[in-house]
Amino acid sequence: GDRVLQFASPSFDVYLEEVVPTLLAGASVVIRDEHSGSSAERLLHVVQREGVTLLQLPTAFFNELAHHLTRAPQPLPACLRAVVIGGERANHAACKRFRAAAPQVRLFNAYGPTEVTITATCHELGAQVPDEVPIGRPIGACRAYIVDKHGRPAPQGARGELVLGGPQVALGYLNRSDETQQRFVPDPIDASRGMVYRTGDLVRVDEDGHLVFEGRVDAQVKVRGFRIELGEVERALEAHPDVAEAVATVLASPAGEPTLVAFIVSHTAADPQRIRQALAATLPAHLVPARIGVVEALPRSSTGKLDRRALTWPSDTELPSTPVGNQPASELEASVLVLFREVLADPALGLDHSFFDRGGSSIRALRLVGRIEEALHAYPTVATLITHPSPRALARWMASAREAAAPNAELVPLNDGIEGP
């Protein structure tokens, strides 16, 4: 009695998962028309018209559907009983929105690289959506291991690379023997079980024994000596209420310096500076993106996956306009403004321009902090600059710090409230 919508492109492996198991089970495949995936509203129309009972959606499209449900007056069609998502890390906020809008519909988060046909692990979400949505446990005859960087089984509870084994593992890459030898290796527990596939995905096991995806092995980058997990930055961004989707990457700034930047999709009037300040309250300074661009949608490949190679340095049109003040209100503001312009080599910078939106990087931030110490005898940190990024805001912080450092302000009663002998 089930009716499964054929949503994926025929060139994508998920197409086989939509069609073949459905027909083997005696259920019906609803062939998509060219407009089925053009919008969430159009998809729901097709579901209602065709009596679709099961949907398998790319994570990115599911995120759009979840957002649509929060603003659409009509509920999900009653015929729909289950939704499976996959292809990218599940978005906590989107899953939470969907669960609130459609508590009766079963929701599954599926995971499976193309090299391990097709879904390797799966997790059904309950009523409460965890902060990190698991990818679940292996299904069928699939085997899953977590290994360290040397390919050895990782200690229990440790994070490591996910390795998958079983009859569905591919034989290798056509005419790419070097990459085949690197990715397809003997089973780390029992070599007699054949070859396993090193996915390059970082995972850990949560307290309930479910696998949790934490990013890519190759998504760990270094910027000016600091090791950065891009997934950690993205999760922090998506935890902000104004952020629907986020991606972090390292790009060359206009000055040619490798710089951590982020792009966000927001369904509100998101203020990148406020988001950056929120990140600075929870993350080390080197994990706070120097620039955050607001875009209508993240670049996607034909299969709906994020296309990181299409990300370029955020343009000024990807940033909200910053109100620019006129004349400095004090000598301190004027001095700070001069130092900002000097470090950034930007004579047009105004009192309310953000240091980072005008090309500031962590190296230049250190340079500016040093110049302020030397010229003005004040002691902000890079984190201070992140939370007070304009000349006016930083000058006000410095003025407050000077007031707090008035005579006796640093005297601390060590035995206050303690009776002597």
CSV table of C-alpha atoms in Angstrom, one decimal:
chain,number,residue,atom,x,y,z
A,1,GLY,CA,0.0,0.0,0.0
A,2,ASP,CA,3.0,2.4,0.2
A,3,ARG,CA,3.6,5.0,-2.5
A,4,VAL,CA,7.2,6.2,-2.6
A,5,LEU,CA,8.1,9.4,-4.5
A,6,GLN,CA,11.1,9.0,-6.9
A,7,PHE,CA,12.8,12.3,-6.0
A,8,ALA,CA,16.5,11.7,-6.7
A,9,SER,CA,18.1,12.1,-10.1
A,10,PRO,CA,18.5,8.8,-11.9
A,11,SER,CA,22.3,9.4,-11.9
A,12,PHE,CA,22.4,9.4,-8.1
A,13,ASP,CA,22.6,6.2,-6.1
A,14,VAL,CA,19.6,7.1,-3.9
A,15,TYR,CA,17.5,6.7,-7.0
A,16,LEU,CA,18.0,3.0,-6.8
A,17,GLU,CA,17.1,2.9,-3.2
A,18,GLU,CA,13.8,4.7,-3.9
A,19,VAL,CA,12.9,2.4,-6.8
A,20,VAL,CA,14.2,-1.1,-6.3
A,21,PRO,CA,13.3,-1.9,-2.7
A,22,THR,CA,9.9,-0.3,-3.3
A,23,LEU,CA,9.1,-2.5,-6.2
A,24,LEU,CA,10.6,-5.6,-4.5
A,25,ALA,CA,8.2,-4.9,-1.6
A,26,GLY,CA,5.2,-4.7,-4.0
A,27,ALA,CA,4.7,-1.0,-3.3
A,28,SER,CA,4.3,1.8,-5.9
A,29,VAL,CA,6.8,4.2,-7.2
A,30,VAL,CA,5.5,7.7,-8.0
A,31,ILE,CA,7.6,9.1,-10.8
A,32,ARG,CA,8.5,12.7,-10.2
A,33,ASP,CA,7.7,15.4,-12.6
A,34,GLU,CA,10.2,18.2,-13.4
A,35,HIS,CA,8.6,20.5,-10.8
A,36,SER,CA,8.4,18.1,-7.9
A,37,GLY,CA,11.5,19.4,-6.3
A,38,SER,CA,11.2,23.0,-7.3
A,39,SER,CA,9.9,24.2,-4.0
A,40,ALA,CA,8.6,22.8,-0.7
A,41,GLU,CA,5.1,24.0,-1.5
A,42,ARG,CA,5.2,22.2,-4.9
A,43,LEU,CA,6.5,19.0,-3.2
A,44,LEU,CA,3.6,19.0,-0.7
A,45,HIS,CA,1.1,19.5,-3.6
A,46,VAL,CA,2.6,16.4,-5.3
A,47,VAL,CA,2.5,14.4,-2.1
A,48,GLN,CA,-1.2,15.3,-1.5
A,49,ARG,CA,-2.2,14.7,-5.2
A,50,GLU,CA,-0.4,11.3,-5.5
A,51,GLY,CA,-1.0,10.0,-2.0
A,52,VAL,CA,2.7,9.6,-1.3
A,53,THR,CA,3.4,7.8,2.0
A,54,LEU,CA,7.2,7.9,2.1
A,55,LEU,CA,9.7,10.6,1.1
A,56,GLN,CA,13.4,10.3,0.8
A,57,LEU,CA,14.9,13.8,0.7
A,58,PRO,CA,18.3,15.4,0.5
A,59,THR,CA,19.1,17.2,3.8
A,60,ALA,CA,19.2,20.6,2.1
A,61,PHE,CA,15.7,20.2,0.6
A,62,PHE,CA,14.4,18.8,3.9
A,63,ASN,CA,15.7,22.0,5.7
A,64,GLU,CA,13.7,24.1,3.3
A,65,LEU,CA,10.6,21.9,3.8
A,66,ALA,CA,10.9,22.2,7.6
A,67,HIS,CA,11.1,26.0,7.4
A,68,HIS,CA,8.1,26.0,5.0
A,69,LEU,CA,6.0,24.0,7.5
A,70,THR,CA,6.7,26.6,10.3
A,71,ARG,CA,5.1,29.3,8.2
A,72,ALA,CA,2.5,27.4,6.1
A,73,PRO,CA,-1.0,27.3,7.5
A,74,GLN,CA,-1.8,23.8,6.2
A,75,PRO,CA,-0.4,20.7,7.9
A,76,LEU,CA,1.4,17.9,6.1
A,77,PRO,CA,-0.8,15.7,3.9
A,78,ALA,CA,-2.3,13.0,6.1
A,79,CYS,CA,-1.1,10.3,3.7
A,80,LEU,CA,2.6,10.9,4.5
A,81,ARG,CA,3.8,8.5,7.2
A,82,ALA,CA,7.6,8.6,7.0
A,83,VAL,CA,10.4,10.9,5.8
A,84,VAL,CA,14.0,9.8,5.3
A,85,ILE,CA,16.8,12.4,5.1
A,86,GLY,CA,20.4,12.0,4.1
A,87,GLY,CA,23.3,13.3,2.1
A,88,GLU,CA,24.7,15.8,4.6
A,89,ARG,CA,24.9,16.3,8.4
A,90,ALA,CA,21.4,16.7,9.8
A,91,ASN,CA,20.4,20.2,10.9
A,92,HIS,CA,19.2,20.2,14.5
A,93,ALA,CA,17.0,23.2,14.1
A,94,ALA,CA,15.3,21.9,10.9
A,95,CYS,CA,14.6,18.5,12.5
A,96,LYS,CA,13.1,20.2,15.6
A,97,ARG,CA,10.9,22.4,13.4
A,98,PHE,CA,9.7,19.4,11.4
A,99,ARG,CA,9.1,17.3,14.5
A,100,ALA,CA,7.0,20.2,16.0
A,101,ALA,CA,5.0,20.6,12.8
A,102,ALA,CA,4.5,16.9,12.1
A,103,PRO,CA,4.8,14.8,15.3
A,104,GLN,CA,2.9,11.9,13.6
A,105,VAL,CA,5.3,11.4,10.8
A,106,ARG,CA,8.3,9.1,11.4
A,107,LEU,CA,11.6,10.8,10.7
A,108,PHE,CA,14.8,8.9,9.9
A,109,ASN,CA,18.4,10.2,9.4
A,110,ALA,CA,20.2,8.0,7.0
A,111,TYR,CA,23.9,7.9,6.2
A,112,GLY,CA,25.8,6.1,3.5
A,113,PRO,CA,28.7,6.9,1.2
A,114,THR,CA,28.4,5.9,-2.5
A,115,GLU,CA,31.2,3.4,-2.0
A,116,VAL,CA,28.9,1.4,0.4
A,117,THR,CA,25.7,0.8,-1.4
A,118,ILE,CA,23.5,2.6,-0.4
A,119,THR,CA,22.5,3.3,3.2
A,120,ALA,CA,24.9,2.0,5.8
A,121,THR,CA,23.5,3.4,9.0
A,122,CYS,CA,20.2,4.9,10.1
A,123,HIS,CA,18.6,6.5,13.1
A,124,GLU,CA,14.9,7.2,13.8
A,125,LEU,CA,14.4,10.4,15.7
A,126,GLY,CA,12.0,10.4,18.7
A,127,ALA,CA,9.9,13.1,20.1
A,128,GLN,CA,12.9,14.9,21.5
A,129,VAL,CA,15.5,16.0,18.9
A,130,PRO,CA,19.1,15.8,20.4
A,131,ASP,CA,21.5,18.7,19.8
A,132,GLU,CA,23.6,16.4,17.6
A,133,VAL,CA,21.3,14.2,15.5
A,134,PRO,CA,22.9,10.7,15.3
A,135,ILE,CA,23.4,8.7,12.1
A,136,GLY,CA,22.4,5.7,14.1
A,137,ARG,CA,23.6,2.1,13.9
A,138,PRO,CA,24.7,-0.1,11.0
A,139,ILE,CA,21.8,-1.7,9.1
A,140,GLY,CA,21.6,-5.2,7.5
A,141,ALA,CA,25.0,-6.9,7.1
A,142,CYS,CA,26.9,-3.6,7.3
A,143,ARG,CA,29.8,-3.5,9.9
A,144,ALA,CA,31.0,-0.2,11.4
A,145,TYR,CA,34.3,0.5,13.1
A,146,ILE,CA,35.9,3.7,14.5
A,147,VAL,CA,39.7,3.8,13.8
A,148,ASP,CA,42.5,6.2,14.7
A,149,LYS,CA,44.7,8.0,12.1
A,150,HIS,CA,46.8,4.9,11.7
A,151,GLY,CA,43.8,2.7,10.9
A,152,ARG,CA,43.8,0.9,14.2
A,153,PRO,CA,40.6,0.4,16.3
A,154,ALA,CA,40.1,3.6,18.4
A,155,PRO,CA,39.6,3.3,22.2
A,156,GLN,CA,36.0,3.1,23.4
A,157,GLY,CA,34.4,6.5,23.5
A,158,ALA,CA,37.1,8.1,21.3
A,159,ARG,CA,36.4,10.1,18.2
A,160,GLY,CA,37.8,8.7,15.0
A,161,GLU,CA,37.3,7.8,11.3
A,162,LEU,CA,34.4,5.7,10.4
A,163,VAL,CA,35.2,2.5,8.5
A,164,LEU,CA,32.5,0.4,6.9
A,165,GLY,CA,32.5,-3.3,5.9
A,166,GLY,CA,30.1,-5.9,4.6
A,167,PRO,CA,28.9,-7.3,1.3
A,168,GLN,CA,27.8,-3.9,0.0
A,169,VAL,CA,31.3,-2.4,0.0
A,170,ALA,CA,32.5,-1.5,-3.5
A,171,LEU,CA,35.5,-3.2,-5.1
A,172,GLY,CA,37.3,0.1,-5.6
A,173,TYR,CA,37.6,3.0,-8.0
A,174,LEU,CA,37.8,2.4,-11.7
A,175,ASN,CA,41.3,3.0,-13.1
A,176,ARG,CA,42.4,4.7,-9.8
A,177,SER,CA,44.5,2.1,-8.1
A,178,ASP,CA,46.4,4.5,-5.8
A,179,GLU,CA,43.1,5.9,-4.3
A,180,THR,CA,41.6,2.4,-4.1
A,181,GLN,CA,44.6,1.1,-2.0
A,182,GLN,CA,44.3,4.2,0.3
A,183,ARG,CA,40.5,3.9,0.9
A,184,PHE,CA,39.8,0.2,0.6
A,185,VAL,CA,41.8,-1.7,3.3
A,186,PRO,CA,41.7,-5.0,5.1
A,187,ASP,CA,39.2,-5.3,7.9
A,188,PRO,CA,41.0,-3.9,11.0
A,189,ILE,CA,39.4,-6.6,13.3
A,190,ASP,CA,39.5,-9.7,11.1
A,191,ALA,CA,41.3,-9.5,7.8
A,192,SER,CA,39.5,-12.7,6.7
A,193,ARG,CA,36.3,-10.7,6.4
A,194,GLY,CA,37.6,-8.9,3.4
A,195,MET,CA,38.0,-5.3,2.6
A,196,VAL,CA,36.5,-2.3,4.4
A,197,TYR,CA,36.0,1.3,3.2
A,198,ARG,CA,37.7,4.2,5.1
A,199,THR,CA,35.0,6.9,4.7
A,200,GLY,CA,37.0,9.9,5.8
A,201,ASP,CA,34.2,10.9,8.1
A,202,LEU,CA,34.8,11.6,11.8
A,203,VAL,CA,32.3,10.0,14.2
A,204,ARG,CA,31.9,9.2,17.9
A,205,VAL,CA,29.5,7.0,19.8
A,206,ASP,CA,27.0,8.8,22.0
A,207,GLU,CA,25.8,7.6,25.4
A,208,ASP,CA,23.0,5.5,23.8
A,209,GLY,CA,25.4,3.7,21.5
A,210,HIS,CA,24.5,5.6,18.3
A,211,LEU,CA,27.1,6.9,15.9
A,212,VAL,CA,27.2,10.7,15.7
A,213,PHE,CA,28.7,12.4,12.6
A,214,GLU,CA,31.2,15.1,13.5
A,215,GLY,CA,32.7,16.3,10.2
A,216,ARG,CA,35.4,15.2,7.8
A,217,VAL,CA,38.9,14.2,8.5
A,218,ASP,CA,40.0,16.5,5.7
A,219,ALA,CA,37.9,19.4,7.1
A,220,GLN,CA,40.4,19.9,9.8
A,221,VAL,CA,42.5,22.9,8.7
A,222,LYS,CA,45.2,25.1,10.1
A,223,VAL,CA,45.1,28.9,9.9
A,224,ARG,CA,48.2,30.7,11.2
A,225,GLY,CA,49.1,27.7,13.4
A,226,PHE,CA,45.7,27.2,14.9
A,227,ARG,CA,44.0,23.8,14.2
A,228,ILE,CA,40.4,24.4,13.2
A,229,GLU,CA,37.5,21.9,13.0
A,230,LEU,CA,35.2,23.5,10.4
A,231,GLY,CA,32.3,21.3,11.7
A,232,GLU,CA,32.7,22.7,15.1
A,233,VAL,CA,32.3,26.3,13.7
A,234,GLU,CA,29.3,25.2,11.6
A,235,ARG,CA,27.5,23.6,14.6
A,236,ALA,CA,28.1,26.8,16.7
A,237,LEU,CA,26.7,28.9,13.9
A,238,GLU,CA,23.6,26.7,13.4
A,239,ALA,CA,22.9,26.8,17.1
A,240,HIS,CA,22.1,30.6,16.7
A,241,PRO,CA,18.4,31.2,16.4
A,242,ASP,CA,18.8,33.4,13.3
A,243,VAL,CA,20.8,30.8,11.3
A,244,ALA,CA,19.0,28.2,9.2
A,245,GLU,CA,22.1,26.7,7.5
A,246,ALA,CA,25.8,27.5,7.8
A,247,VAL,CA,29.1,26.5,6.2
A,248,ALA,CA,32.6,27.5,7.3
A,249,THR,CA,35.7,27.4,5.1
A,250,VAL,CA,39.1,28.9,4.7
A,251,LEU,CA,39.5,31.3,1.8
A,252,ALA,CA,42.2,33.7,0.7
A,253,SER,CA,41.3,37.3,1.7
A,254,PRO,CA,41.7,40.2,-0.8
A,255,ALA,CA,45.1,40.6,0.8
A,256,GLY,CA,46.0,37.0,0.1
A,257,GLU,CA,45.9,35.8,3.7
A,258,PRO,CA,44.2,32.4,4.5
A,259,THR,CA,41.2,33.5,6.5
A,260,LEU,CA,38.3,31.6,8.3
A,261,VAL,CA,35.0,32.8,6.8
A,262,ALA,CA,31.4,31.5,7.0
A,263,PHE,CA,28.3,31.7,4.9
A,264,ILE,CA,24.8,31.5,6.5
A,265,VAL,CA,21.3,31.2,5.2
A,266,SER,CA,18.9,33.1,7.4
A,267,HIS,CA,15.1,33.4,7.3
A,268,THR,CA,15.3,36.5,9.5
A,269,ALA,CA,17.2,39.8,9.2
A,270,ALA,CA,20.4,38.2,10.5
A,271,ASP,CA,23.1,40.6,11.7
A,272,PRO,CA,26.5,38.9,11.1
A,273,GLN,CA,28.1,41.1,13.8
A,274,ARG,CA,25.7,40.0,16.5
A,275,ILE,CA,26.2,36.4,15.4
A,276,ARG,CA,30.0,36.8,15.6
A,277,GLN,CA,29.6,38.3,19.1
A,278,ALA,CA,27.5,35.3,20.2
A,279,LEU,CA,30.2,32.9,18.8
A,280,ALA,CA,32.9,34.8,20.7
A,281,ALA,CA,31.1,34.1,23.9
A,282,THR,CA,31.4,30.3,23.4
A,283,LEU,CA,34.3,29.7,21.1
A,284,PRO,CA,38.0,30.6,21.2
A,285,ALA,CA,38.9,33.7,19.1
A,286,HIS,CA,40.6,31.7,16.3
A,287,LEU,CA,37.3,29.7,15.7
A,288,VAL,CA,35.3,32.9,15.2
A,289,PRO,CA,35.0,33.6,11.4
A,290,ALA,CA,36.6,36.9,10.4
A,291,ARG,CA,33.7,37.5,8.0
A,292,ILE,CA,30.2,36.1,7.7
A,293,GLY,CA,28.3,36.4,4.5
A,294,VAL,CA,24.5,36.1,4.4
A,295,VAL,CA,23.3,34.3,1.3
A,296,GLU,CA,19.9,33.2,0.0
A,297,ALA,CA,21.1,29.6,-0.5
A,298,LEU,CA,24.3,27.6,-0.2
A,299,PRO,CA,25.8,26.4,-3.5
A,300,ARG,CA,24.8,22.8,-4.2
A,301,SER,CA,25.8,20.1,-6.7
A,302,SER,CA,23.4,18.4,-9.0
A,303,THR,CA,22.8,15.8,-6.3
A,304,GLY,CA,21.9,18.4,-3.7
A,305,LYS,CA,25.1,18.2,-1.7
A,306,LEU,CA,27.1,21.3,-0.6
A,307,ASP,CA,29.6,22.4,-3.2
A,308,ARG,CA,32.4,23.9,-1.2
A,309,ARG,CA,34.5,24.6,-4.3
A,310,ALA,CA,31.9,27.2,-5.3
A,311,LEU,CA,32.4,29.3,-2.2
A,312,THR,CA,34.2,32.6,-2.8
A,313,TRP,CA,35.2,35.5,-0.7
A,314,PRO,CA,32.0,37.2,0.6
A,315,SER,CA,31.2,40.3,-1.4
A,316,ASP,CA,29.9,43.5,0.1
A,317,THR,CA,26.4,42.6,-1.2
A,318,GLU,CA,26.5,39.5,1.0
A,319,LEU,CA,26.8,41.7,4.1
A,320,PRO,CA,24.2,44.1,5.7
A,321,SER,CA,25.0,47.7,5.3
A,322,THR,CA,26.7,49.2,8.4
A,323,PRO,CA,25.6,52.6,9.6
A,324,VAL,CA,28.5,54.9,9.4
A,325,GLY,CA,28.9,57.7,11.9
A,326,ASN,CA,30.2,61.2,11.2
A,327,GLN,CA,32.7,62.9,13.4
A,328,PRO,CA,34.3,61.3,16.5
A,329,ALA,CA,32.6,62.3,19.7
A,330,SER,CA,35.8,62.2,21.7
A,331,GLU,CA,39.6,62.3,21.4
A,332,LEU,CA,39.7,58.6,22.3
A,333,GLU,CA,37.3,57.7,19.4
A,334,ALA,CA,39.4,59.8,17.0
A,335,SER,CA,42.6,58.0,18.1
A,336,VAL,CA,41.1,54.6,17.8
A,337,LEU,CA,39.7,55.5,14.3
A,338,VAL,CA,43.1,56.5,13.2
A,339,LEU,CA,44.6,53.2,14.3
A,340,PHE,CA,41.9,51.2,12.6
A,341,ARG,CA,42.5,53.0,9.3
A,342,GLU,CA,46.3,52.6,9.7
A,343,VAL,CA,46.2,48.8,10.3
A,344,LEU,CA,43.7,48.1,7.6
A,345,ALA,CA,45.1,50.7,5.2
A,346,ASP,CA,41.6,51.9,4.7
A,347,PRO,CA,41.2,55.7,4.9
A,348,ALA,CA,37.5,55.5,4.2
A,349,LEU,CA,36.7,53.3,7.2
A,350,GLY,CA,34.1,55.0,9.4
A,351,LEU,CA,33.4,54.9,13.1
A,352,ASP,CA,30.7,52.2,12.8
A,353,HIS,CA,32.4,50.0,10.3
A,354,SER,CA,33.4,46.5,11.5
A,355,PHE,CA,37.1,45.7,11.5
A,356,PHE,CA,36.4,42.2,10.1
A,357,ASP,CA,34.0,43.3,7.4
A,358,ARG,CA,36.6,45.7,6.1
A,359,GLY,CA,39.2,43.0,5.6
A,360,GLY,CA,40.5,42.4,9.2
A,361,SER,CA,42.1,39.1,9.9
A,362,SER,CA,43.5,37.5,13.1
A,363,ILE,CA,47.0,38.7,12.2
A,364,ARG,CA,45.8,42.2,11.6
A,365,ALA,CA,43.7,42.0,14.8
A,366,LEU,CA,46.9,41.2,16.8
A,367,ARG,CA,48.6,44.1,15.0
A,368,LEU,CA,45.8,46.5,16.0
A,369,VAL,CA,45.7,45.3,19.6
A,370,GLY,CA,49.5,45.9,19.8
A,371,ARG,CA,49.2,49.4,18.3
A,372,ILE,CA,46.5,50.3,20.8
A,373,GLU,CA,48.7,49.1,23.7
A,374,GLU,CA,51.6,51.1,22.4
A,375,ALA,CA,49.8,54.3,21.5
A,376,LEU,CA,46.9,54.5,23.9
A,377,HIS,CA,48.1,52.3,26.9
A,378,ALA,CA,44.9,50.2,26.8
A,379,TYR,CA,44.8,46.5,26.7
A,380,PRO,CA,42.0,44.9,24.6
A,381,THR,CA,42.4,41.4,23.4
A,382,VAL,CA,41.5,39.9,20.0
A,383,ALA,CA,38.3,38.5,21.7
A,384,THR,CA,37.5,42.1,22.8
A,385,LEU,CA,37.9,43.2,19.2
A,386,ILE,CA,35.5,40.5,18.1
A,387,THR,CA,32.8,41.7,20.4
A,388,HIS,CA,33.6,45.4,19.9
A,389,PRO,CA,34.6,45.4,16.2
A,390,SER,CA,34.1,49.1,15.3
A,391,PRO,CA,36.2,52.1,16.3
A,392,ARG,CA,33.2,53.6,18.2
A,393,ALA,CA,32.4,50.3,20.1
A,394,LEU,CA,36.0,49.6,21.0
A,395,ALA,CA,36.6,53.2,22.2
A,396,ARG,CA,33.5,52.9,24.4
A,397,TRP,CA,34.9,49.6,25.8
A,398,MET,CA,38.2,51.3,26.5
A,399,ALA,CA,36.6,54.2,28.2
A,400,SER,CA,34.6,51.8,30.5
A,401,ALA,CA,37.8,49.9,31.2
A,402,ARG,CA,39.6,53.1,32.2
A,403,GLU,CA,36.7,54.0,34.6
A,404,ALA,CA,36.8,50.5,36.1
A,405,ALA,CA,40.6,51.0,36.7
A,406,ALA,CA,40.2,54.1,38.7
A,407,PRO,CA,42.1,54.3,42.1
A,408,ASN,CA,41.3,51.5,44.5
A,409,ALA,CA,39.2,49.7,41.8
A,410,GLU,CA,41.7,46.8,41.7
A,411,LEU,CA,41.9,46.4,45.5
A,412,VAL,CA,40.2,43.2,46.4
A,413,PRO,CA,39.3,42.4,50.1
A,414,LEU,CA,40.9,38.9,50.4
A,415,ASN,CA,39.2,38.1,53.7
A,416,ASP,CA,35.9,39.9,53.1
A,417,GLY,CA,33.2,38.4,55.3
A,418,ILE,CA,35.6,36.1,57.2
A,419,GLU,CA,36.0,36.6,60.9
A,420,GLY,CA,39.5,36.6,62.3
A,421,PRO,CA,40.8,34.4,65.1
